[in-house]
Amino acid sequence: MEIRELYQELIIDHSKNPKNFGVLKGADFHAEGINPLCGDSYEVFIKMDGGKISEVKFTGVGCAISKSSASMMTEAIKGKSKKEALELLEDFREMLGGSKKDLGKLSVFQGVHDYPSRVKCASLVWFTMAAAINKKKNVSTE
Ligand code: FES
């Protein structure tokens, strides 16, 4: 199996069985993000405990890339501080821009760089997470 196919399987798997999918009651931070080009939108909910992200969930509808990215984002930022989560967003954006930085499991999205129209799909929920942390209610990829 080519490495690229393996990556695609991981994306498909997360989009079919997303982790941390659902509403989080009593969240400290919450925002909604939309990609106006396709109308896909997600909500992100974050709970903090002792300066760290203790719980994070998302809901919404979207393509396989955006949903799997959302699923993996929730796993990636759990246990991090707000600052660390925003730093990871920057690393993720740089990776989508073509940097070869190793971001572990998130490196599965490296191939998205070759498909500019899908970069917004992969980053949608990450921008939504950042909006929530920065206390903005809504964010758009445009
Ligand atoms: Fe809408 Fe991917 S097609 S977010």
XYZ file of N, CA and C and ligand atoms in Angstrom:
430
model
N 0.845 -1.210 0.000
C 0.000 0.000 0.000
C 0.876 1.254 0.000
N 0.542 2.163 -0.868
C 1.312 3.403 -0.899
C 0.951 4.250 0.304
N 1.922 5.034 0.760
C 1.712 5.857 1.949
C 0.513 6.790 1.746
N 0.356 7.253 0.536
C -0.735 8.162 0.223
C -2.106 7.505 0.436
N -2.190 6.227 0.070
C -3.452 5.504 0.254
C -3.746 5.329 1.734
N -2.681 5.057 2.492
C -2.853 4.887 3.932
C -3.430 6.173 4.526
N -2.873 7.292 4.093
C -3.350 8.573 4.580
C -4.817 8.749 4.230
N -5.157 8.383 3.027
C -6.552 8.552 2.619
C -7.476 7.703 3.486
N -7.007 6.501 3.846
C -7.833 5.641 4.696
C -8.080 6.272 6.053
N -7.032 6.885 6.599
C -7.176 7.524 7.909
C -8.192 8.665 7.827
N -8.146 9.412 6.744
C -9.093 10.510 6.559
C -10.519 9.958 6.436
N -10.678 8.912 5.661
C -12.005 8.312 5.483
C -12.512 7.755 6.812
N -11.621 7.103 7.545
C -12.003 6.513 8.820
C -12.500 7.581 9.804
N -11.767 8.680 9.897
C -12.175 9.756 10.827
C -13.461 10.438 10.352
N -13.677 10.500 9.035
C -14.892 11.175 8.567
C -16.115 10.278 8.798
N -15.905 8.964 8.756
C -17.034 8.049 9.001
C -17.315 7.869 10.489
N -16.244 7.861 11.267
C -16.379 7.664 12.719
C -15.666 8.789 13.457
N -16.223 9.997 13.354
C -15.509 11.132 13.967
C -15.422 11.013 15.480
N -14.267 11.399 15.996
C -14.062 11.409 17.446
C -14.617 12.724 18.000
N -15.096 12.659 19.231
C -15.559 13.857 19.948
C -16.639 14.615 19.175
N -17.549 13.865 18.581
C -18.637 14.495 17.825
C -19.829 14.700 18.753
N -20.349 15.910 18.808
C -21.528 16.189 19.629
C -21.419 17.535 20.302
N -22.482 17.885 21.012
C -22.525 19.171 21.721
C -21.901 18.983 23.104
N -21.129 19.973 23.535
C -20.539 19.922 24.871
C -21.243 20.959 25.737
N -22.017 20.450 26.694
C -22.762 21.373 27.571
C -21.809 22.062 28.546
N -22.088 23.326 28.827
C -21.269 24.069 29.787
C -19.884 24.401 29.279
N -19.743 24.509 27.950
C -18.432 24.812 27.374
C -17.994 26.230 27.751
N -16.696 26.409 27.950
C -16.150 27.744 28.245
C -16.020 28.568 26.977
N -15.750 27.888 25.862
C -15.600 28.577 24.577
C -16.425 27.861 23.525
N -17.004 28.651 22.643
C -17.839 28.071 21.585
C -17.847 29.004 20.390
N -17.741 28.464 19.188
C -17.855 29.292 17.978
C -18.380 28.445 16.835
N -18.875 29.153 15.827
C -19.368 28.487 14.630
C -18.541 28.973 13.444
N -18.155 28.038 12.588
C -17.379 28.402 11.401
C -18.055 27.909 10.149
N -17.976 28.717 9.098
C -18.621 28.340 7.838
C -17.668 28.523 6.663
N -17.800 27.632 5.705
C -17.125 27.797 4.427
C -18.207 28.226 3.429
N -18.285 29.515 3.105
C -19.392 30.016 2.273
C -19.385 29.438 0.859
N -18.245 28.927 0.431
C -18.163 28.376 -0.926
C -19.055 27.146 -1.086
N -19.168 26.372 -0.024
C -19.943 25.125 -0.107
C -21.100 25.111 0.883
N -21.060 26.003 1.867
C -22.118 26.054 2.879
C -21.882 25.130 4.059
N -20.775 24.391 4.045
C -20.484 23.505 5.175
C -20.165 24.329 6.418
N -20.641 23.852 7.563
C -20.359 24.593 8.791
C -20.212 23.658 9.984
N -19.427 24.121 10.941
C -19.177 23.346 12.158
C -19.243 24.260 13.373
N -19.570 23.636 14.508
C -19.479 24.329 15.787
C -18.424 23.615 16.620
N -17.644 24.386 17.344
C -16.619 23.818 18.219
C -16.890 24.265 19.655
N -16.780 23.320 20.573
C -17.010 23.575 22.001
C -15.758 23.176 22.780
N -15.331 24.047 23.680
C -14.105 23.771 24.445
C -14.339 24.034 25.927
N -13.876 23.089 26.736
C -13.912 23.275 28.188
C -12.485 23.313 28.704
N -12.243 24.239 29.643
C -10.901 24.375 30.217
C -10.886 23.849 31.648
N -9.718 23.377 32.058
C -9.535 22.967 33.451
C -8.065 23.183 33.811
N -7.812 24.046 34.782
C -6.432 24.308 35.213
C -5.554 24.841 34.090
N -6.122 25.666 33.208
C -5.329 26.269 32.137
C -5.132 25.368 30.928
N -5.703 24.167 30.977
C -5.572 23.230 29.835
C -6.946 22.918 29.255
N -6.950 22.574 27.990
C -8.196 22.151 27.337
C -8.518 20.744 27.832
N -9.598 20.643 28.594
C -9.921 19.334 29.174
C -10.894 18.552 28.307
N -11.775 19.281 27.604
C -12.726 18.613 26.717
C -12.935 19.467 25.487
N -13.111 18.814 24.355
C -13.402 19.541 23.117
C -14.276 18.660 22.241
N -15.332 19.270 21.726
C -16.245 18.540 20.854
C -16.615 19.401 19.656
N -17.153 18.749 18.631
C -17.629 19.515 17.483
C -18.895 18.881 16.927
N -19.689 19.718 16.284
C -20.857 19.228 15.549
C -20.861 19.936 14.193
N -21.681 19.440 13.300
C -21.828 20.109 12.012
C -21.795 19.129 10.866
N -21.897 19.701 9.678
C -21.885 18.867 8.481
C -20.859 19.406 7.503
N -20.242 18.481 6.793
C -19.262 18.903 5.804
C -18.675 17.710 5.084
N -17.746 18.011 4.210
C -17.118 16.971 3.394
C -16.190 16.101 4.255
N -15.699 15.028 3.655
C -14.844 14.082 4.375
C -13.581 14.745 4.907
N -13.003 15.641 4.114
C -11.757 16.312 4.550
C -12.031 17.188 5.772
N -13.102 17.975 5.712
C -13.362 18.890 6.829
C -13.753 18.121 8.088
N -14.532 17.055 7.920
C -14.973 16.310 9.104
C -13.820 15.535 9.730
N -12.975 14.930 8.910
C -11.851 14.187 9.481
C -10.854 15.154 10.113
N -10.704 16.329 9.522
C -9.817 17.330 10.096
C -10.345 17.777 11.456
N -11.672 17.936 11.548
C -12.298 18.322 12.815
C -12.045 17.244 13.873
N -12.254 16.012 13.476
C -12.070 14.892 14.402
C -10.637 14.853 14.932
N -9.673 14.984 14.028
C -8.278 14.912 14.458
C -7.853 16.160 15.216
N -8.455 17.307 14.890
C -8.146 18.536 15.631
C -8.544 18.365 17.099
N -9.725 17.781 17.341
C -10.171 17.636 18.737
C -9.197 16.750 19.513
N -8.704 15.714 18.853
C -7.748 14.826 19.538
C -6.428 15.546 19.779
N -6.045 16.384 18.808
C -4.721 17.022 18.872
C -4.627 18.108 19.946
N -5.726 18.814 20.207
C -5.605 19.957 21.134
C -5.985 19.609 22.576
N -6.561 18.439 22.774
C -6.940 18.061 24.145
C -5.685 18.001 25.016
N -5.760 18.632 26.186
C -4.614 18.622 27.103
C -3.648 19.778 26.878
N -3.888 20.571 25.808
C -2.989 21.694 25.534
C -3.549 22.981 26.164
N -2.659 23.957 26.336
C -3.108 25.282 26.766
C -3.699 25.988 25.548
N -4.369 27.101 25.772
C -4.932 27.874 24.650
C -3.808 28.292 23.699
N -2.698 28.753 24.302
C -1.565 29.217 23.489
C -1.010 28.074 22.633
N -0.868 26.903 23.238
C -0.328 25.750 22.498
C -1.265 25.338 21.356
N -2.582 25.429 21.618
C -3.550 25.058 20.575
C -3.448 26.022 19.397
N -3.264 27.316 19.700
C -3.142 28.311 18.622
C -1.818 28.149 17.874
N -0.781 27.730 18.599
C 0.512 27.469 17.932
C 0.388 26.281 16.982
N -0.375 25.277 17.422
C -0.560 24.097 16.578
C -1.335 24.476 15.312
N -2.290 25.399 15.466
C -3.016 25.893 14.286
C -2.024 26.513 13.291
N -1.084 27.302 13.798
C -0.098 27.932 12.902
C 0.738 26.878 12.185
N 1.167 25.847 12.931
C 1.945 24.755 12.315
C 1.108 24.048 11.255
N -0.167 23.842 11.571
C -1.064 23.150 10.642
C -1.233 23.978 9.363
N -1.401 25.285 9.541
C -1.549 26.177 8.377
C -0.296 26.156 7.516
N 0.861 26.164 8.193
C 2.123 26.131 7.438
C 2.241 24.830 6.662
N 1.780 23.742 7.283
C 1.834 22.448 6.598
C 0.927 22.469 5.365
N -0.262 23.039 5.500
C -1.170 23.124 4.350
C -0.581 24.032 3.274
N 0.285 24.943 3.708
C 0.950 25.838 2.763
C 2.158 25.201 2.102
N 2.490 23.973 2.521
C 3.560 23.255 1.841
C 4.771 22.929 2.696
N 4.796 23.389 3.971
C 5.955 23.064 4.809
C 5.939 21.570 5.122
N 7.124 21.014 5.272
C 7.224 19.556 5.476
C 7.390 19.198 6.945
N 6.981 20.081 7.814
C 7.088 19.839 9.244
C 6.305 18.577 9.617
N 6.895 17.766 10.493
C 6.201 16.539 10.890
C 5.232 16.858 12.028
N 3.956 16.713 11.766
C 2.952 16.983 12.793
C 2.266 15.688 13.232
N 3.016 14.610 13.197
C 2.449 13.323 13.637
C 1.270 12.935 12.770
N 0.195 12.497 13.443
C -1.004 12.041 12.729
C -1.555 13.113 11.791
N -1.395 14.382 12.215
C -1.956 15.480 11.417
C -1.263 15.611 10.063
N -0.102 14.982 9.923
C 0.632 15.048 8.657
C -0.154 14.385 7.526
N -1.184 13.645 7.893
C -2.058 13.034 6.891
C -2.619 14.089 5.927
N -2.698 15.332 6.419
C -3.276 16.392 5.585
C -2.248 17.108 4.702
N -1.006 16.639 4.761
C 0.042 17.263 3.952
C -0.328 17.258 2.459
N -0.933 16.153 2.010
C -1.283 16.007 0.597
C -2.318 17.008 0.125
N -3.067 17.592 1.087
C -4.113 18.557 0.739
C -3.505 19.790 0.057
N -2.226 20.046 0.381
C -1.529 21.183 -0.220
C -1.616 21.153 -1.756
N -1.658 19.941 -2.316
C -1.700 19.805 -3.784
C -3.084 20.113 -4.361
N -4.060 20.318 -3.492
C -5.444 20.583 -3.943
C -5.943 21.869 -3.287
N -5.567 23.033 -3.855
C -5.846 24.314 -3.191
C -7.304 24.495 -2.763
N -8.233 23.965 -3.520
C -9.637 24.169 -3.145
C -9.988 23.412 -1.872
N -9.174 22.397 -1.513
C -9.478 21.627 -0.299
C -8.776 22.166 0.940
N -7.872 23.138 0.745
C -7.158 23.681 1.903
C -8.149 24.305 2.891
N -9.171 24.952 2.361
C -10.187 25.557 3.243
C -10.988 24.493 3.977
N -11.200 23.368 3.311
C -11.906 22.248 3.970
C -11.124 21.802 5.208
N -9.821 21.619 5.021
C -8.984 21.097 6.103
C -8.807 22.112 7.229
N -8.847 23.404 6.880
C -8.573 24.410 7.916
C -9.832 24.962 8.578
N -10.990 24.689 8.011
C -12.247 25.285 8.516
C -12.405 25.132 10.034
N -12.309 23.916 10.528
C -12.580 23.718 11.944
C -11.438 24.224 12.831
N -10.249 24.316 12.251
C -9.126 24.874 13.017
C -9.348 26.372 13.238
N -9.830 27.064 12.202
C -10.165 28.487 12.365
C -11.313 28.650 13.359
N -12.219 27.702 13.323
C -13.356 27.756 14.248
C -12.877 27.587 15.689
N -11.941 26.689 15.877
C -11.355 26.482 17.210
C -10.675 27.771 17.683
N -9.916 28.408 16.789
C -9.209 29.639 17.159
C -10.201 30.755 17.477
N -11.287 30.822 16.693
C -12.313 31.840 16.948
C -12.899 31.642 18.338
N -13.186 30.393 18.678
C -13.768 30.090 19.998
C -12.818 30.567 21.102
N -11.558 30.196 20.978
C -10.567 30.573 22.001
C -10.428 32.090 22.093
N -10.542 32.770 20.941
C -10.423 34.231 20.923
C -11.762 34.927 21.170
N -12.731 34.131 21.611
C -14.052 34.642 22.001
C -14.789 35.334 20.863
N -14.599 34.820 19.646
C -15.397 35.302 18.517
C -16.479 34.260 18.306
N -17.668 34.703 17.972
C -18.777 33.756 17.846
C -18.789 33.052 16.489
N -18.372 33.806 15.454
C -18.474 33.271 14.097
C -17.193 33.528 13.333
N -16.914 32.605 12.421
C -15.767 32.789 11.545
C -16.118 32.205 10.172
N -15.516 32.811 9.140
C -15.749 32.335 7.782
C -14.405 32.126 7.116
N -14.315 31.144 6.232
C -13.041 30.897 5.558
C -12.770 31.929 4.466
N -13.771 32.761 4.134
C -13.564 33.778 3.073
C -13.009 35.058 3.663
Fe -17.235 22.206 2.193
Fe -15.071 20.800 2.178
S -16.502 20.975 0.584
S -15.729 22.178 3.715
